[in-house]
mmCIF file of C-alpha atoms in Angstrom:
data_model
loop_
_atom_site.group_PDB
_atom_site.id
_atom_site.type_symbol
_atom_site.label_atom_id
_atom_site.label_comp_id
_atom_site.label_asym_id
_atom_site.label_seq_id
_atom_site.Cartn_x
_atom_site.Cartn_y
_atom_site.Cartn_z
ATOM 1 C CA SER A 27 -17.391 238.356 -51.656
ATOM 2 C CA GLN A 28 -18.831 234.919 -52.256
ATOM 3 C CA THR A 29 -22.567 234.294 -52.596
ATOM 4 C CA ILE A 30 -24.004 230.817 -52.165
ATOM 5 C CA HIS A 31 -27.360 230.056 -53.787
ATOM 6 C CA GLN A 32 -29.310 227.075 -52.511
ATOM 7 C CA TRP A 33 -32.750 225.876 -53.466
ATOM 8 C CA PRO A 34 -35.369 225.012 -52.556
ATOM 9 C CA ALA A 35 -35.620 226.615 -49.113
ATOM 10 C CA THR A 36 -38.012 223.956 -47.845
ATOM 11 C CA LEU A 37 -38.878 220.529 -49.161
ATOM 12 C CA VAL A 38 -41.281 217.831 -47.994
ATOM 13 C CA GLN A 39 -40.702 214.439 -49.546
ATOM 14 C CA PRO A 40 -42.181 210.965 -48.940
ATOM 15 C CA VAL A 41 -39.974 208.097 -47.827
ATOM 16 C CA GLY A 42 -38.505 206.302 -50.828
ATOM 17 C CA SER A 43 -38.644 209.295 -53.164
ATOM 18 C CA PRO A 44 -35.532 210.728 -54.862
ATOM 19 C CA LEU A 45 -33.796 213.939 -53.853
ATOM 20 C CA SER A 46 -31.815 216.576 -55.669
ATOM 21 C CA LEU A 47 -30.578 219.718 -53.926
ATOM 22 C CA GLU A 48 -28.585 222.215 -55.917
ATOM 23 C CA CYS A 49 -26.021 224.754 -54.825
ATOM 24 C CA THR A 50 -24.282 227.347 -56.987
ATOM 25 C CA VAL A 51 -21.559 229.759 -56.011
ATOM 26 C CA GLU A 52 -20.860 233.263 -57.267
ATOM 27 C CA GLY A 53 -17.962 235.611 -56.715
ATOM 28 C CA THR A 54 -15.172 233.070 -56.673
ATOM 29 C CA SER A 55 -13.528 230.465 -58.852
ATOM 30 C CA ASN A 56 -12.192 227.015 -58.022
ATOM 31 C CA PRO A 57 -13.642 227.000 -54.516
ATOM 32 C CA ASN A 58 -13.722 224.033 -52.194
ATOM 33 C CA LEU A 59 -17.370 223.118 -51.709
ATOM 34 C CA TYR A 60 -19.101 221.375 -48.827
ATOM 35 C CA TRP A 61 -22.434 219.862 -47.871
ATOM 36 C CA TYR A 62 -23.273 220.004 -44.177
ATOM 37 C CA ARG A 63 -26.395 218.760 -42.413
ATOM 38 C CA GLN A 64 -27.900 219.832 -39.122
ATOM 39 C CA ALA A 65 -30.221 217.265 -37.628
ATOM 40 C CA ALA A 66 -32.681 218.358 -34.957
ATOM 41 C CA GLY A 67 -30.860 219.256 -31.715
ATOM 42 C CA ARG A 68 -27.429 218.565 -33.134
ATOM 43 C CA GLY A 69 -24.508 220.480 -34.556
ATOM 44 C CA LEU A 70 -23.581 220.717 -38.202
ATOM 45 C CA GLN A 71 -22.176 217.503 -39.603
ATOM 46 C CA LEU A 72 -19.963 217.454 -42.688
ATOM 47 C CA LEU A 73 -21.381 215.102 -45.328
ATOM 48 C CA PHE A 74 -19.316 215.709 -48.471
ATOM 49 C CA TYR A 75 -16.631 218.003 -49.739
ATOM 50 C CA SER A 76 -15.152 218.663 -53.155
ATOM 51 C CA VAL A 77 -11.842 220.261 -54.112
ATOM 52 C CA GLY A 78 -12.606 220.319 -57.839
ATOM 53 C CA ILE A 79 -14.880 219.227 -60.685
ATOM 54 C CA GLY A 80 -15.762 215.556 -60.381
ATOM 55 C CA GLN A 81 -13.843 215.192 -57.091
ATOM 56 C CA ILE A 82 -16.050 214.150 -54.183
ATOM 57 C CA SER A 83 -15.069 212.951 -50.735
ATOM 58 C CA SER A 84 -17.600 211.465 -48.355
ATOM 59 C CA GLU A 85 -17.183 211.976 -44.638
ATOM 60 C CA VAL A 86 -19.838 209.619 -43.322
ATOM 61 C CA PRO A 87 -21.481 206.530 -44.804
ATOM 62 C CA GLN A 88 -25.032 207.365 -45.703
ATOM 63 C CA ASN A 89 -27.901 207.186 -48.112
ATOM 64 C CA LEU A 90 -26.808 210.317 -49.957
ATOM 65 C CA SER A 91 -24.411 211.137 -52.780
ATOM 66 C CA ALA A 92 -22.891 214.323 -54.156
ATOM 67 C CA SER A 93 -21.688 215.480 -57.530
ATOM 68 C CA ARG A 94 -19.823 218.493 -58.874
ATOM 69 C CA PRO A 95 -20.503 218.778 -62.596
ATOM 70 C CA GLN A 96 -19.175 222.347 -62.851
ATOM 71 C CA ASP A 97 -16.661 224.424 -60.918
ATOM 72 C CA ARG A 98 -19.308 226.389 -59.034
ATOM 73 C CA GLN A 99 -22.101 223.820 -58.869
ATOM 74 C CA PHE A 100 -22.545 221.218 -56.161
ATOM 75 C CA ILE A 101 -25.461 218.769 -56.057
ATOM 76 C CA LEU A 102 -26.685 216.563 -53.236
ATOM 77 C CA SER A 103 -28.770 213.547 -54.257
ATOM 78 C CA SER A 104 -30.496 210.458 -53.053
ATOM 79 C CA LYS A 105 -32.214 207.671 -54.972
ATOM 80 C CA LYS A 106 -34.519 206.748 -52.082
ATOM 81 C CA LEU A 107 -34.986 208.992 -49.076
ATOM 82 C CA LEU A 108 -35.148 207.627 -45.537
ATOM 83 C CA LEU A 109 -36.830 209.211 -42.524
ATOM 84 C CA SER A 110 -33.375 209.765 -41.030
ATOM 85 C CA ASP A 111 -32.446 211.994 -43.976
ATOM 86 C CA SER A 112 -34.616 214.781 -42.552
ATOM 87 C CA GLY A 113 -32.650 217.841 -41.521
ATOM 88 C CA PHE A 114 -31.344 221.247 -42.488
ATOM 89 C CA TYR A 115 -28.895 220.978 -45.388
ATOM 90 C CA LEU A 116 -26.282 223.634 -45.913
ATOM 91 C CA CYS A 117 -23.956 224.186 -48.831
ATOM 92 C CA ALA A 118 -20.731 226.008 -48.069
ATOM 93 C CA SER A 119 -17.777 227.362 -49.969
ATOM 94 C CA GLU A 120 -14.255 228.382 -49.118
ATOM 95 C CA GLN A 121 -11.157 229.296 -51.042
ATOM 96 C CA HIS A 122 -8.015 228.303 -49.179
ATOM 97 C CA SER A 123 -9.365 229.561 -45.877
ATOM 98 C CA GLN A 124 -11.127 228.009 -42.921
ATOM 99 C CA LYS A 125 -13.770 230.725 -43.126
ATOM 100 C CA LEU A 126 -16.731 229.043 -44.724
ATOM 101 C CA PHE A 127 -19.430 230.960 -46.542
ATOM 102 C CA PHE A 128 -22.771 229.221 -46.126
ATOM 103 C CA GLY A 129 -25.908 229.255 -48.231
ATOM 104 C CA SER A 130 -29.309 229.867 -46.685
ATOM 105 C CA GLY A 131 -30.026 226.159 -46.386
ATOM 106 C CA THR A 132 -32.775 223.695 -47.310
ATOM 107 C CA GLN A 133 -35.073 222.323 -44.632
ATOM 108 C CA LEU A 134 -35.873 218.764 -45.720
ATOM 109 C CA SER A 135 -38.704 216.839 -44.104
ATOM 110 C CA VAL A 136 -39.060 213.198 -45.058
ATOM 111 C CA LEU A 137 -42.485 211.817 -44.130
ATOM 112 C CA ASP B 18 -17.846 210.906 -30.500
ATOM 113 C CA GLN B 19 -18.492 214.611 -30.025
ATOM 114 C CA GLN B 20 -15.108 216.263 -30.542
ATOM 115 C CA VAL B 21 -16.491 219.775 -30.059
ATOM 116 C CA LYS B 22 -19.003 220.346 -27.287
ATOM 117 C CA GLN B 23 -21.121 223.294 -26.296
ATOM 118 C CA ASN B 24 -22.601 222.136 -23.035
ATOM 119 C CA SER B 25 -25.035 224.996 -22.589
ATOM 120 C CA PRO B 26 -27.982 224.637 -24.979
ATOM 121 C CA SER B 27 -29.202 228.119 -24.151
ATOM 122 C CA LEU B 28 -28.183 231.367 -22.463
ATOM 123 C CA SER B 29 -30.323 234.332 -21.478
ATOM 124 C CA VAL B 30 -28.738 237.747 -20.858
ATOM 125 C CA GLN B 31 -29.945 241.256 -20.179
ATOM 126 C CA GLU B 32 -29.183 243.927 -22.777
ATOM 127 C CA GLY B 33 -25.951 245.750 -21.983
ATOM 128 C CA ARG B 34 -24.500 242.910 -19.926
ATOM 129 C CA ILE B 35 -21.815 240.437 -20.962
ATOM 130 C CA SER B 36 -22.653 237.193 -22.782
ATOM 131 C CA ILE B 37 -20.181 234.340 -22.346
ATOM 132 C CA LEU B 38 -20.531 231.286 -24.559
ATOM 133 C CA ASN B 39 -18.338 228.285 -23.870
ATOM 134 C CA CYS B 40 -16.932 225.487 -25.995
ATOM 135 C CA ASP B 41 -14.766 222.467 -25.193
ATOM 136 C CA TYR B 42 -12.857 220.226 -27.585
ATOM 137 C CA THR B 43 -11.082 216.905 -27.290
ATOM 138 C CA ASN B 44 -8.976 216.600 -30.449
ATOM 139 C CA SER B 45 -5.473 217.953 -29.802
ATOM 140 C CA MET B 46 -4.923 218.230 -33.578
ATOM 141 C CA PHE B 47 -7.343 221.156 -33.776
ATOM 142 C CA ASP B 48 -5.391 224.350 -34.303
ATOM 143 C CA TYR B 49 -7.943 226.821 -35.598
ATOM 144 C CA PHE B 50 -11.221 227.750 -33.987
ATOM 145 C CA LEU B 51 -14.177 229.744 -35.230
ATOM 146 C CA TRP B 52 -17.495 231.055 -34.004
ATOM 147 C CA TYR B 53 -20.493 231.250 -36.295
ATOM 148 C CA LYS B 54 -23.799 232.972 -35.705
ATOM 149 C CA LYS B 55 -27.036 231.625 -37.116
ATOM 150 C CA TYR B 56 -30.494 233.157 -37.371
ATOM 151 C CA PRO B 57 -33.554 230.928 -37.966
ATOM 152 C CA ALA B 58 -33.956 229.656 -41.539
ATOM 153 C CA GLU B 59 -30.605 231.140 -42.548
ATOM 154 C CA GLY B 60 -27.141 229.735 -43.001
ATOM 155 C CA PRO B 61 -24.482 230.430 -40.368
ATOM 156 C CA THR B 62 -22.313 233.505 -40.809
ATOM 157 C CA PHE B 63 -18.715 233.781 -39.691
ATOM 158 C CA LEU B 64 -18.208 235.845 -36.561
ATOM 159 C CA ILE B 65 -14.656 235.560 -35.264
ATOM 160 C CA SER B 66 -11.788 233.096 -35.230
ATOM 161 C CA ILE B 67 -8.588 232.340 -33.380
ATOM 162 C CA SER B 68 -5.462 230.403 -34.211
ATOM 163 C CA SER B 69 -3.883 228.126 -31.645
ATOM 164 C CA ILE B 70 -0.788 230.342 -31.554
ATOM 165 C CA LYS B 71 -2.885 233.016 -29.828
ATOM 166 C CA ASP B 72 -4.916 233.017 -26.652
ATOM 167 C CA LYS B 73 -7.127 235.997 -27.435
ATOM 168 C CA ASN B 74 -8.634 237.677 -30.458
ATOM 169 C CA GLU B 75 -10.828 240.739 -30.357
ATOM 170 C CA ASP B 76 -13.163 242.279 -32.929
ATOM 171 C CA GLY B 77 -15.329 245.103 -31.684
ATOM 172 C CA ARG B 78 -17.774 243.784 -29.109
ATOM 173 C CA PHE B 79 -16.653 240.192 -29.683
ATOM 174 C CA THR B 80 -13.643 238.554 -28.031
ATOM 175 C CA VAL B 81 -12.628 234.914 -28.261
ATOM 176 C CA PHE B 82 -10.363 233.368 -25.624
ATOM 177 C CA LEU B 83 -8.490 230.112 -26.103
ATOM 178 C CA ASN B 84 -7.089 227.964 -23.299
ATOM 179 C CA LYS B 85 -5.155 225.223 -25.038
ATOM 180 C CA SER B 86 -4.166 223.344 -21.912
ATOM 181 C CA ALA B 87 -7.820 223.064 -20.915
ATOM 182 C CA LYS B 88 -8.968 222.572 -24.515
ATOM 183 C CA HIS B 89 -11.503 225.284 -23.925
ATOM 184 C CA LEU B 90 -12.558 228.419 -25.736
ATOM 185 C CA SER B 91 -15.104 231.073 -25.004
ATOM 186 C CA LEU B 92 -16.816 233.904 -26.826
ATOM 187 C CA HIS B 93 -17.491 237.121 -24.935
ATOM 188 C CA ILE B 94 -19.982 239.667 -26.228
ATOM 189 C CA VAL B 95 -19.843 243.047 -24.507
ATOM 190 C CA PRO B 96 -22.199 244.806 -24.375
ATOM 191 C CA SER B 97 -24.892 242.380 -25.471
ATOM 192 C CA GLN B 98 -27.619 243.696 -27.756
ATOM 193 C CA PRO B 99 -31.044 242.264 -28.658
ATOM 194 C CA GLY B 100 -29.805 241.797 -32.243
ATOM 195 C CA ASP B 101 -27.237 239.347 -30.916
ATOM 196 C CA SER B 102 -30.020 236.875 -30.181
ATOM 197 C CA ALA B 103 -29.212 233.866 -32.363
ATOM 198 C CA VAL B 104 -27.684 230.396 -32.255
ATOM 199 C CA TYR B 105 -23.914 230.452 -31.825
ATOM 200 C CA PHE B 106 -21.825 227.559 -33.100
ATOM 201 C CA CYS B 107 -18.284 226.845 -32.091
ATOM 202 C CA ALA B 108 -16.190 225.105 -34.760
ATOM 203 C CA ALA B 109 -12.686 223.692 -34.969
ATOM 204 C CA SER B 110 -10.352 222.496 -37.664
ATOM 205 C CA ALA B 111 -6.964 220.883 -38.098
ATOM 206 C CA SER B 112 -4.754 222.525 -40.707
ATOM 207 C CA THR B 113 -3.963 219.498 -42.775
ATOM 208 C CA GLY B 114 -4.468 218.836 -46.463
ATOM 209 C CA THR B 115 -6.147 221.262 -48.799
ATOM 210 C CA SER B 116 -9.726 221.174 -47.509
ATOM 211 C CA TYR B 117 -9.663 224.009 -45.041
ATOM 212 C CA GLY B 118 -13.404 224.004 -44.595
ATOM 213 C CA LYS B 119 -13.597 220.597 -42.918
ATOM 214 C CA LEU B 120 -14.891 221.992 -39.690
ATOM 215 C CA THR B 121 -16.146 220.103 -36.672
ATOM 216 C CA PHE B 122 -19.045 221.954 -35.108
ATOM 217 C CA GLY B 123 -20.515 221.983 -31.637
ATOM 218 C CA GLN B 124 -24.235 221.581 -31.046
ATOM 219 C CA GLY B 125 -24.827 225.302 -30.747
ATOM 220 C CA THR B 126 -25.984 227.618 -27.944
ATOM 221 C CA ILE B 127 -29.145 229.677 -28.273
ATOM 222 C CA LEU B 128 -28.437 233.182 -26.986
ATOM 223 C CA THR B 129 -31.370 235.389 -26.041
ATOM 224 C CA VAL B 130 -30.676 239.013 -25.159
ATOM 225 C CA HIS B 131 -33.583 240.690 -23.378
ATOM 226 C CA PRO B 132 -34.180 244.440 -23.757
#
């Protein structure tokens, strides 16, 4: 079965600082990859998805960007963090199925 | 616009009794529905799903019911156990394109099962 590795588990960053969250996937090849965010008191919101290397689709306009430099690597970035970027970030993977496998998440606090 | 809604933020149930978690949706294009379970500081894990061609799907203690005309689904847990205490997310998707994991999630319901 698939294993999703995400790091770090928690991160505290000042406003205006850059961000890089990394996600790697094991146990599958050519997966579709996703970045979701859960803001406080809200459901999970899809931010980006990728169907292949270098292919990124953004679901909502925001201060973040994503990249997929390798088949099983997905990176979430920002040049300058905002307070509103705080939340719980989840990487997810699926392979031609609606059953997503999620990583353990990164709790980001922007202060 | 919240296309998937879980109107109960929390639910408290006695061990051994039934837990019923509810979910409503508005998008008639949704044709596949899932429930995920999430423990604190962990990612959600898949629990059970149902396609719109069915109205019931059962897996052990977990049963999901779908009422398409009412755009409503529910998750029944019988009997409830303390280990079931977690946040439960309802999710929905429309089977279009190649990105099957584009799910729309509800806000979640915190289930607490008391011994």
